[in-house]
Short mmCIF file of C-alpha atoms and ligand atoms in Angstrom, two decimals:
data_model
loop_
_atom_site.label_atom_id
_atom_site.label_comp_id
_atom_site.label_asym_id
_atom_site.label_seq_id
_atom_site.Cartn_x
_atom_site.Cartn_y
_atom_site.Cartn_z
CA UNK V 1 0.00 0.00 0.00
CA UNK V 2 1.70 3.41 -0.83
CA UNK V 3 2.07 6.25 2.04
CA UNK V 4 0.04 8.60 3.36
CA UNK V 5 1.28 11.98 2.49
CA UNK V 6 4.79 13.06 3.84
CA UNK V 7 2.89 15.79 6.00
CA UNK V 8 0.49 13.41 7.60
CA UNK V 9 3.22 11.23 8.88
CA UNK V 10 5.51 14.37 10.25
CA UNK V 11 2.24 16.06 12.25
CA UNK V 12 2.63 15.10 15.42
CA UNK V 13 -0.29 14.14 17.90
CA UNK V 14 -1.19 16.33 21.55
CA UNK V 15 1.77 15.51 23.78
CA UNK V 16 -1.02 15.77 26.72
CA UNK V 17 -2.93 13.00 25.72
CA UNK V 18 -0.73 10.43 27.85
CA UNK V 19 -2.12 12.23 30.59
CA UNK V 20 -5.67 12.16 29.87
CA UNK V 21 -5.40 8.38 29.30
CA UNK V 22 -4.22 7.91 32.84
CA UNK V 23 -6.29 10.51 34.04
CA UNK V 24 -9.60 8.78 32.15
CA UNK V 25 -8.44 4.77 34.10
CA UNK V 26 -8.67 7.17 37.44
CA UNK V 27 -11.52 7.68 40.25
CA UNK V 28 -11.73 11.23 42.03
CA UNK V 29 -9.88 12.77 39.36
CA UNK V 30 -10.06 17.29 39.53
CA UNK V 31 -8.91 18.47 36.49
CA UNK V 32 -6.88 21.99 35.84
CA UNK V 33 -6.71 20.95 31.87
CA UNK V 34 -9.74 22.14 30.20
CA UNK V 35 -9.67 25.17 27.81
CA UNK V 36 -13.40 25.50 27.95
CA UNK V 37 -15.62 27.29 29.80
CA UNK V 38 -17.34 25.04 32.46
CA UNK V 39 -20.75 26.98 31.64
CA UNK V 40 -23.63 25.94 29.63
CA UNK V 41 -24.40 28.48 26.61
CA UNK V 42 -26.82 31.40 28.20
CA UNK V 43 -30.47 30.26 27.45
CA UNK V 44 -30.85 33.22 24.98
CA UNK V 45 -28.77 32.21 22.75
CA UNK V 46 -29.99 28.52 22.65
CA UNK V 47 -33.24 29.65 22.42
CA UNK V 48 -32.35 31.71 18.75
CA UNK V 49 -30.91 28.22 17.74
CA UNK V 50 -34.34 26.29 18.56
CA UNK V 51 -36.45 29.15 17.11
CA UNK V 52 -34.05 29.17 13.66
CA UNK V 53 -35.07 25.27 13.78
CA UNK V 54 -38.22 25.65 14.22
CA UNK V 55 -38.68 28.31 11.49
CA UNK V 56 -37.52 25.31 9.52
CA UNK V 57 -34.01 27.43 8.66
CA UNK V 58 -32.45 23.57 8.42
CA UNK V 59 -30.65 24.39 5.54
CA UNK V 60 -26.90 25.35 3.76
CA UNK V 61 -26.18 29.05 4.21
CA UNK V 62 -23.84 31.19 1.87
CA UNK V 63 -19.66 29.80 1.98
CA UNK V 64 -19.00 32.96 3.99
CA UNK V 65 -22.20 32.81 6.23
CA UNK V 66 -25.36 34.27 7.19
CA UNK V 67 -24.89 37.90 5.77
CA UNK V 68 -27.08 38.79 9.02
CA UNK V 69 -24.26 37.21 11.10
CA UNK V 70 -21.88 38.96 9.38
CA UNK V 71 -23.37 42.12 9.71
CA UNK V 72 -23.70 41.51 13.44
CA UNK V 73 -19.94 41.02 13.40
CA UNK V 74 -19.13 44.00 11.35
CA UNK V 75 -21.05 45.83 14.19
CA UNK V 76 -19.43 44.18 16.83
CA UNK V 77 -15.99 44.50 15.30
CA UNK V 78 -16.72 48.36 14.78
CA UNK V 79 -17.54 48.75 18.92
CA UNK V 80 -14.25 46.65 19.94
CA UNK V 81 -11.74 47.25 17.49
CA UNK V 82 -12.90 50.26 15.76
CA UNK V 83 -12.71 48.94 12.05
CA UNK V 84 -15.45 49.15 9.77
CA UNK V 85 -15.06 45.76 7.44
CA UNK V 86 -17.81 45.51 4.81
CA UNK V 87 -19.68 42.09 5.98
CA UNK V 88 -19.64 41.42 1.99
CA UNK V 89 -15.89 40.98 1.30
CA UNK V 90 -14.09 41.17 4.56
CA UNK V 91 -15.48 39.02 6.89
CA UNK V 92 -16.95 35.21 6.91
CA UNK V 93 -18.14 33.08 9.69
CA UNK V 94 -15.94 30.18 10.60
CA UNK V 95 -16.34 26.68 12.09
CA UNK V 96 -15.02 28.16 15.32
CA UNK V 97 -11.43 30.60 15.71
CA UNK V 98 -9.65 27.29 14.64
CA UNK V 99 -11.23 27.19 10.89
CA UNK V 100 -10.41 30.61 10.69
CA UNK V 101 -6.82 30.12 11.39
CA UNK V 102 -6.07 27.05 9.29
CA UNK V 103 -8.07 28.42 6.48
CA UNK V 104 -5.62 31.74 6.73
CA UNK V 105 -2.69 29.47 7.12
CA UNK V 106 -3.88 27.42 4.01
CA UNK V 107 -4.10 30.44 2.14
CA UNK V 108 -1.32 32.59 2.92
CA UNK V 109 1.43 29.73 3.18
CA UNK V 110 3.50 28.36 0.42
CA UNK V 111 5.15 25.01 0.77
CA UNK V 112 8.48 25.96 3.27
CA UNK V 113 6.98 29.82 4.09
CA UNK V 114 7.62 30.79 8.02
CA UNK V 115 5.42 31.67 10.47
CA UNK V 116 6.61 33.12 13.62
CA UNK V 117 5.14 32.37 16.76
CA UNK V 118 5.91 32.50 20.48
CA UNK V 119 7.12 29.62 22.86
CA UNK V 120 5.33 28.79 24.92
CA UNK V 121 2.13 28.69 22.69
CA UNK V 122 -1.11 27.46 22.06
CA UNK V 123 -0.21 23.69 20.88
CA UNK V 124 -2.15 23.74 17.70
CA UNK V 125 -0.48 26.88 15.62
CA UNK V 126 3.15 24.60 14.90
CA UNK V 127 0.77 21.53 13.80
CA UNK V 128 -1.65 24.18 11.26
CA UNK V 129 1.80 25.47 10.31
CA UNK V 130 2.89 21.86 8.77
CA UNK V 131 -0.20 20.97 7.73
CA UNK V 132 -0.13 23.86 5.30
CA UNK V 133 3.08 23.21 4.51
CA UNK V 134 4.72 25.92 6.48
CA UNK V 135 7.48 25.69 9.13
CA UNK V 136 7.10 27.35 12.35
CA UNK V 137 9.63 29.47 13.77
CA UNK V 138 9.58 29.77 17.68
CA UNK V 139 10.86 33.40 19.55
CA UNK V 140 10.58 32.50 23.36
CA UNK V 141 8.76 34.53 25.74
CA UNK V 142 9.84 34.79 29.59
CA UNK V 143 8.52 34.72 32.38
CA UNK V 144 10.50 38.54 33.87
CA UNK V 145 9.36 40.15 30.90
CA UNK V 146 5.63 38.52 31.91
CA UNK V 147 5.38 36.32 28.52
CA UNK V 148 5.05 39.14 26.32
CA UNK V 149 7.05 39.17 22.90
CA UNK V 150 10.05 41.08 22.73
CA UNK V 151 10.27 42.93 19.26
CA UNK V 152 14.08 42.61 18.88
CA UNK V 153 13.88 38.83 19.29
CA UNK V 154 11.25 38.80 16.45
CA UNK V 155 13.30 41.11 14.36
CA UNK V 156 15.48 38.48 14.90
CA UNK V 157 13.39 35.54 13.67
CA UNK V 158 12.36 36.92 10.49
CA UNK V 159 14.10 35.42 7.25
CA UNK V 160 13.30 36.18 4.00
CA UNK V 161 11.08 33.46 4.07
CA UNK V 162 9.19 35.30 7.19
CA UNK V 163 5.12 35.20 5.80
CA UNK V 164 3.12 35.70 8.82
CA UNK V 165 4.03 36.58 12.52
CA UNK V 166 1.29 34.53 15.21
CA UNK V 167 -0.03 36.66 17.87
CA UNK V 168 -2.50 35.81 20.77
CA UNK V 169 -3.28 38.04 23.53
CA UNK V 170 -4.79 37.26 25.69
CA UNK V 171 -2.29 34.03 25.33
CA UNK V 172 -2.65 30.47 26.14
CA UNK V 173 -1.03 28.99 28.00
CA UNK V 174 0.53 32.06 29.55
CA UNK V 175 -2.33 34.71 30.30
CA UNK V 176 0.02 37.57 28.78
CA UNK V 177 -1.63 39.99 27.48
CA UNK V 178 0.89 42.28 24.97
CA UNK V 179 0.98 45.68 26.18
CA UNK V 180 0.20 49.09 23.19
CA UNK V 181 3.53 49.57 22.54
CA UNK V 182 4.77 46.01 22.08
CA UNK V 183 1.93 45.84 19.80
CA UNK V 184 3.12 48.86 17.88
CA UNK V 185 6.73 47.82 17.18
CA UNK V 186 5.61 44.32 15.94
CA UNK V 187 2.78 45.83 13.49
CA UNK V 188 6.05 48.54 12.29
CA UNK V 189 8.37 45.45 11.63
CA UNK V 190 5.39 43.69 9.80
CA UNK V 191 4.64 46.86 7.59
CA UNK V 192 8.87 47.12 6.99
CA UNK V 193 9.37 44.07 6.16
CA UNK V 194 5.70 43.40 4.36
CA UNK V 195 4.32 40.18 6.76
CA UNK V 196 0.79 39.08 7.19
CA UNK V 197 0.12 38.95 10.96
CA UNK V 198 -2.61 36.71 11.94
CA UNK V 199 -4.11 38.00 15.19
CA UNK V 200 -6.05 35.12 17.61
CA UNK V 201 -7.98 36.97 19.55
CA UNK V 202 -10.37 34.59 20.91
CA UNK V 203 -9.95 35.75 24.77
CA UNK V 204 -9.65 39.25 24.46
CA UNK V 205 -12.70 39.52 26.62
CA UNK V 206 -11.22 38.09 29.59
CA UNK V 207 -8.95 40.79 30.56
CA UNK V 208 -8.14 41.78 34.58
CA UNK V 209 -5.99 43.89 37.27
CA UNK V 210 -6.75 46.65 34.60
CA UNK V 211 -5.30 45.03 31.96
CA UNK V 212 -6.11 46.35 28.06
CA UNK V 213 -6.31 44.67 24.88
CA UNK V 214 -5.23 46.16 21.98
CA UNK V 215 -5.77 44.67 18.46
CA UNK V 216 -2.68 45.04 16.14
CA UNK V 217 -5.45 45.27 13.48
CA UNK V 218 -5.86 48.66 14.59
CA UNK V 219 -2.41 50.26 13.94
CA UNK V 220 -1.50 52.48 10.59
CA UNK V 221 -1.13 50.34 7.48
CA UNK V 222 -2.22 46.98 9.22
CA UNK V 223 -5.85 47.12 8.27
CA UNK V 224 -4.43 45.45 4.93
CA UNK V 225 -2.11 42.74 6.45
CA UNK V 226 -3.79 41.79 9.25
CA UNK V 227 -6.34 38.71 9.55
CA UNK V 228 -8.12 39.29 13.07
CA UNK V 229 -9.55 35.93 14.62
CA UNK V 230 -12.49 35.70 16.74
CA UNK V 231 -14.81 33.01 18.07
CA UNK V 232 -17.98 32.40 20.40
CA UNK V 233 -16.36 29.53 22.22
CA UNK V 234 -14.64 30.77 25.26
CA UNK V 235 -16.57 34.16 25.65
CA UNK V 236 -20.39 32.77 25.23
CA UNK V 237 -19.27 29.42 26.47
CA UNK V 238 -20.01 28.02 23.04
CA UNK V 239 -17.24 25.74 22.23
CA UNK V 240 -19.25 22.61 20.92
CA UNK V 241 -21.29 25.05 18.46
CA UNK V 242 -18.01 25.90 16.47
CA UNK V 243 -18.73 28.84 15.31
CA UNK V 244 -16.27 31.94 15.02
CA UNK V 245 -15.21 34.48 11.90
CA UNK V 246 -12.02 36.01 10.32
CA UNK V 247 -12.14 39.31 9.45
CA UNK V 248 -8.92 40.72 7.19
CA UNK V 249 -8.22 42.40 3.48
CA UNK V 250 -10.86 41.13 0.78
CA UNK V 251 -8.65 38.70 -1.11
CA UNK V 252 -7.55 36.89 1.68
CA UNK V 253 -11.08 36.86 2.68
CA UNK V 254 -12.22 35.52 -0.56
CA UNK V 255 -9.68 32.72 -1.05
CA UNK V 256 -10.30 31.90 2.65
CA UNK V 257 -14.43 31.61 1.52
CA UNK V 258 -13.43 29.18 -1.62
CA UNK V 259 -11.46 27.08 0.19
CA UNK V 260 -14.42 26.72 2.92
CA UNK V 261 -16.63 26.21 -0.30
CA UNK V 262 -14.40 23.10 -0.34
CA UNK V 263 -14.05 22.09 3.26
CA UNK V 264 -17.37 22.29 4.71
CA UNK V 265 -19.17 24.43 2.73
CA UNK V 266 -20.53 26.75 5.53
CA UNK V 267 -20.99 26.73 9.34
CA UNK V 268 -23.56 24.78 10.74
CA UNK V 269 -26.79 27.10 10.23
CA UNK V 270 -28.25 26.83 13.38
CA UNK V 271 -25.04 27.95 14.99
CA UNK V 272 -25.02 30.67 13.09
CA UNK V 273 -28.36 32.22 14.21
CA UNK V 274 -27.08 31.53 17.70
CA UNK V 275 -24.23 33.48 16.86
CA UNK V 276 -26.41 36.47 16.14
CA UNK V 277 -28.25 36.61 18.99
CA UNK V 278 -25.09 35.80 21.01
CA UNK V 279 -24.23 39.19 19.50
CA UNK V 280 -26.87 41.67 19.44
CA UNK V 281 -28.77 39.87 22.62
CA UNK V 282 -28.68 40.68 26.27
CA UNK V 283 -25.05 40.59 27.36
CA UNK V 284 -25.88 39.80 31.44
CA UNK V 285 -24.81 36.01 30.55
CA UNK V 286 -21.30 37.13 29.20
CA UNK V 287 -20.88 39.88 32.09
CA UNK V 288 -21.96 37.51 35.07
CA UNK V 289 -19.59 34.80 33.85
CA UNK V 290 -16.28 37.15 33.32
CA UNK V 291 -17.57 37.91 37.35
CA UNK V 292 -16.70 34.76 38.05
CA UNK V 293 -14.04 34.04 36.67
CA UNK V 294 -12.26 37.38 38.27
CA UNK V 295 -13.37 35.48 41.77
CA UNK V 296 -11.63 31.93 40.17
CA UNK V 297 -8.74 33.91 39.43
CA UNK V 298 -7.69 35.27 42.64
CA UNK V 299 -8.92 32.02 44.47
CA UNK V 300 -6.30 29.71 42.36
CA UNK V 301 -3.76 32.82 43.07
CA UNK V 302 -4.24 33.07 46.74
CA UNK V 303 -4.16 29.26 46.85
CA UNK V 304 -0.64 29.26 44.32
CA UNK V 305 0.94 31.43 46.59
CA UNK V 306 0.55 29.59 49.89
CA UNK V 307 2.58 26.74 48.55
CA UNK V 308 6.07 27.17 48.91
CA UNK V 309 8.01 26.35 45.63
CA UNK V 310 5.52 27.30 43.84
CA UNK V 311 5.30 30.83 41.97
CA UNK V 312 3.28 32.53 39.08
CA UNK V 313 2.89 36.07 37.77
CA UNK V 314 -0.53 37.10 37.65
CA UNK V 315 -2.25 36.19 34.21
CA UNK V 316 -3.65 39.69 32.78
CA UNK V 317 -6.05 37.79 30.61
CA UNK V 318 -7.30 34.38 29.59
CA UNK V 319 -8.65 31.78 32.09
CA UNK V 320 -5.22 29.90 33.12
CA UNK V 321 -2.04 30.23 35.40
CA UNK V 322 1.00 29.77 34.16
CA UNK V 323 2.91 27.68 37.37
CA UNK V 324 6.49 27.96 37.72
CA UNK V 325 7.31 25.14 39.32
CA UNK V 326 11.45 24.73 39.03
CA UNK V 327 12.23 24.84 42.70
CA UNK V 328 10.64 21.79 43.12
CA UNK V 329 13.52 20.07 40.84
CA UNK V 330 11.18 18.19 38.78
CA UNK V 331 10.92 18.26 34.90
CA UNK V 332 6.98 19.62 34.03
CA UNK V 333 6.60 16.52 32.47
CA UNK V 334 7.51 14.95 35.67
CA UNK V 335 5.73 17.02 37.87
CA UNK V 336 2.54 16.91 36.45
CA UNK V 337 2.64 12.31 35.92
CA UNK V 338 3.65 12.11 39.45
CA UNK V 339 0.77 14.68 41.05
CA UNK V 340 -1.37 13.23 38.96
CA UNK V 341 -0.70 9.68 39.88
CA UNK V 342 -0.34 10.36 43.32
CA UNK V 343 -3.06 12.95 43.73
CA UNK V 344 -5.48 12.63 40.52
CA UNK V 345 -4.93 16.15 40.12
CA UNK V 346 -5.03 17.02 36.16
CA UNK V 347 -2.35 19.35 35.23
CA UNK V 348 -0.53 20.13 31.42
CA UNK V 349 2.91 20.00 31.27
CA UNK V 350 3.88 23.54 29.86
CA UNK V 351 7.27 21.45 27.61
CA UNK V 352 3.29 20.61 26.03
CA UNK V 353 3.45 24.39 24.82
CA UNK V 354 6.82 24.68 23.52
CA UNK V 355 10.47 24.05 24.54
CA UNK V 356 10.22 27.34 27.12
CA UNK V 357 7.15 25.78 28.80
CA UNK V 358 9.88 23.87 30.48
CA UNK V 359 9.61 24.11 34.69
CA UNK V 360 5.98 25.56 34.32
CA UNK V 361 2.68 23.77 35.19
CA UNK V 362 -0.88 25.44 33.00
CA UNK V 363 -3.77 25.49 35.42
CA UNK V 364 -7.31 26.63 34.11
CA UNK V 365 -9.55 27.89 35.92
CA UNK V 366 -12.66 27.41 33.71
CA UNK V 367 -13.85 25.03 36.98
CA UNK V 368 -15.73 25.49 40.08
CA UNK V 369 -13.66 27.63 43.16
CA UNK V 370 -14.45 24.52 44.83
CA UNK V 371 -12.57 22.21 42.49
CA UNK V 372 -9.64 25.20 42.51
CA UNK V 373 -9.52 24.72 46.44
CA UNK V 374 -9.83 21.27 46.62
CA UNK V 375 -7.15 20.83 43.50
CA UNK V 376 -4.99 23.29 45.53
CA UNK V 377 -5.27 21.64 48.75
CA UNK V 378 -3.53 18.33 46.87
CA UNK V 379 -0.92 20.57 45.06
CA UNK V 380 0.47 21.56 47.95
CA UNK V 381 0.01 18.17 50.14
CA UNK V 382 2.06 16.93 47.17
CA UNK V 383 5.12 19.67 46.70
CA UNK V 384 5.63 19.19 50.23
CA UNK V 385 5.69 15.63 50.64
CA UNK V 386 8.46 16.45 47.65
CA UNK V 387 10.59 18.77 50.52
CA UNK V 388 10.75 16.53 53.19
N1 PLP E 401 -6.98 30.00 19.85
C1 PLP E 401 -6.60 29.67 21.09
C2 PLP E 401 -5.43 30.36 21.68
C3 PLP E 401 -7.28 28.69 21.81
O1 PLP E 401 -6.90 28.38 23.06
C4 PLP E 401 -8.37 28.03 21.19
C5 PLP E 401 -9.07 26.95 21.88
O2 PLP E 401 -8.64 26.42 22.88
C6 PLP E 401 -8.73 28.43 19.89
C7 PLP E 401 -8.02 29.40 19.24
C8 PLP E 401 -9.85 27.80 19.12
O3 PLP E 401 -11.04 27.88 19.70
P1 PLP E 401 -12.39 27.64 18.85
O4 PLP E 401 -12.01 26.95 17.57
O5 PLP E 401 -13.24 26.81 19.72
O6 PLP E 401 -12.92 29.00 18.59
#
């Protein structure tokens, strides 16, 4: 029998999912792993999907959406980011943030382009990367300067087969959030040296201590480079719906629509009626659930900081600590098989995120304050069975 295809054999599965198999042959498991919100989707917004059934709206929409959901995103998009995309040409609805990225990557990327992206990151961007072809091209992030992307060290990274830079802030698995004039120099290196950034902004919405998000979509001359990412999953707690948008320059836009024509044709329908009222509906849901997770967050960094050897800078954004755990002595990998053997406390390496995740622990938060305290209470019965 011949091959599969060179790429399919070189993509490489999670490195996490070791874990969950242990984790899944375990009782009295708590788990810090999930990148989900632990809410169900605010009633509204299933109701819109029922009613859309109902009406008998059961059928294929246009490649690039519901123009109605795209106008609701141009709308939205004009309130956060201040852009005003036409919902015609610059915007379609996505099969979650995730479609939207791969579909960019799949346009943008020639066979052995280079996309540069931060270590630690978000697991998936190296694996979208080769699928398309492309090679990823890591500039680490550290802990003193709080995970946020130094511009020289990108300057650094680009070749002159450079093609897109990666951001996300909010991050996972870090929390950074990149500060205005971070975000400035990086958008001036992409204009001088003519990249395509592709911005993943899917947590911008959880934000705390004060902390601001600013879109690199919104600095001079990146309207027309930059492909913003967005998706309902983590703010509406919508991740099983999969439905998000890309909004960037018209002929990306367009190629990124054909090539949907020839994935999946178009995001579930009902989804996408949910996604409208998600939009223009009452927002309590959304503002009662970024409540709690500003409680979640200070319970899990109360809790971090009673246990000796353990340490983390507060995340500005997202829903997960980054744990530095080196004064323990124990390889990430390491510590998180042996607490969760010992403990059935769920924890991802951070090597899982990149060679830098090395001697850091992610927990989420996106679980109950009484899963954070009782998860806690076993961290720390563990480290310090470690000291003695
Ligand atoms: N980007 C980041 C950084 C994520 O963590 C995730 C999900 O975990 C996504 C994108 C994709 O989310 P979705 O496809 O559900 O919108």
């Amino acid at each position: 029998m011949k091959n599969l295809s060179r790429i399919a054999e070189e993509v490489t599965g999670s490195p996490i999912r070791k874990m969950f198999n242990i984790a899944d042959r375990m009782t009295d498991v708590i788990s810090f792993t999930v990148g989900e919100p632990d809410f169900v989707t605010p009633r509204n917004i299933m109701d819109a999907a029922v009613r859309s059934l109902e009406r008998g709206e059961t059928h294929y929409t246009l490649n690039a959406g519901l123009l109605r959901a795209r106008q609701a995103i141009a709308r939205r998009v004009q309130q956060e980011l201040s852009l005003s995309p036409d919902p015609e040409k610059e915007i379609m609805v996505t099969a979650g943030g995730m479609e939207a990225l791969m579909l960019g990557m799949m346009v943008l990327l020639d066979p052995g382009d280079e996309v540069i992206i931060s270590d630690p990151h978000w697991s998936n961007y190296p694996r979208q990367v080769q699928m398309c072809g492309g090679v990823p091209r890591f500039v680490a992030v550290r802990e003193e300067e709080g995970f946020v992307l130094d511009p020289r060290e990108v300057r650094r990274a680009i070749t002159e087969k450079t093609k897109i830079i990666l951001l996300n802030s909010p991050s996972n698995p870090t929390g950074a959030v990149m500060d205005r004039d971070t975000t400035r120099e990086i958008a001036r290196l992409a204009v001088q040296h003519d990249l395509f950034v592709i911005s993943d902004e899917v947590y911008h919405h959880f934000l705390y201590d004060g902390a601001v998000f600013t879109s690199i979509s919104s600095f001079e001359g990146m309207q027309e480079r930059t492909l913003v990412v967005d998706s309902l999953s983590k703010t509406y707690a919508m991740t099983g719906w999969r439905v998000g948008w890309a909004v960037g320059p018209e002929a990306l836009v367009r190629n990124m629509v054909k090539y949907q024509e020839n994935v999946i044709g178009c995001v579930n329908s009902q989804a996408q009626y949910a996604a409208i009222e998600a939009l223009e509906g009452s927002q309590d849901a959304l503002h009662r659930m970024l409540r709690t997770y500003t409680d979640r967050r200070k319970t899990i960094l109360d809790g971090i900081a009673r246990i000796a050897d353990l340490s983390c800078v507060p995340p500005k954004g997202a829903f997960y600590c980054f744990v530095n755990i080196r004064a323990t002595g124990m390889s990430s990998e390491e510590f998180a098989m042996e607490l969760l053997k010992e403990t059935g406390v769920v924890t991802v390496p951070g090597s899982g995120f990149g060679c830098a995740g090395e001697g850091f622990i992610r927990l989420s938060y996106a679980t109950s304050e009484e899963n954070i305290t009782r998860g806690l209470e076993r961290i720390r019965r563990f480290v310090e069975s470690r000291r003695s």
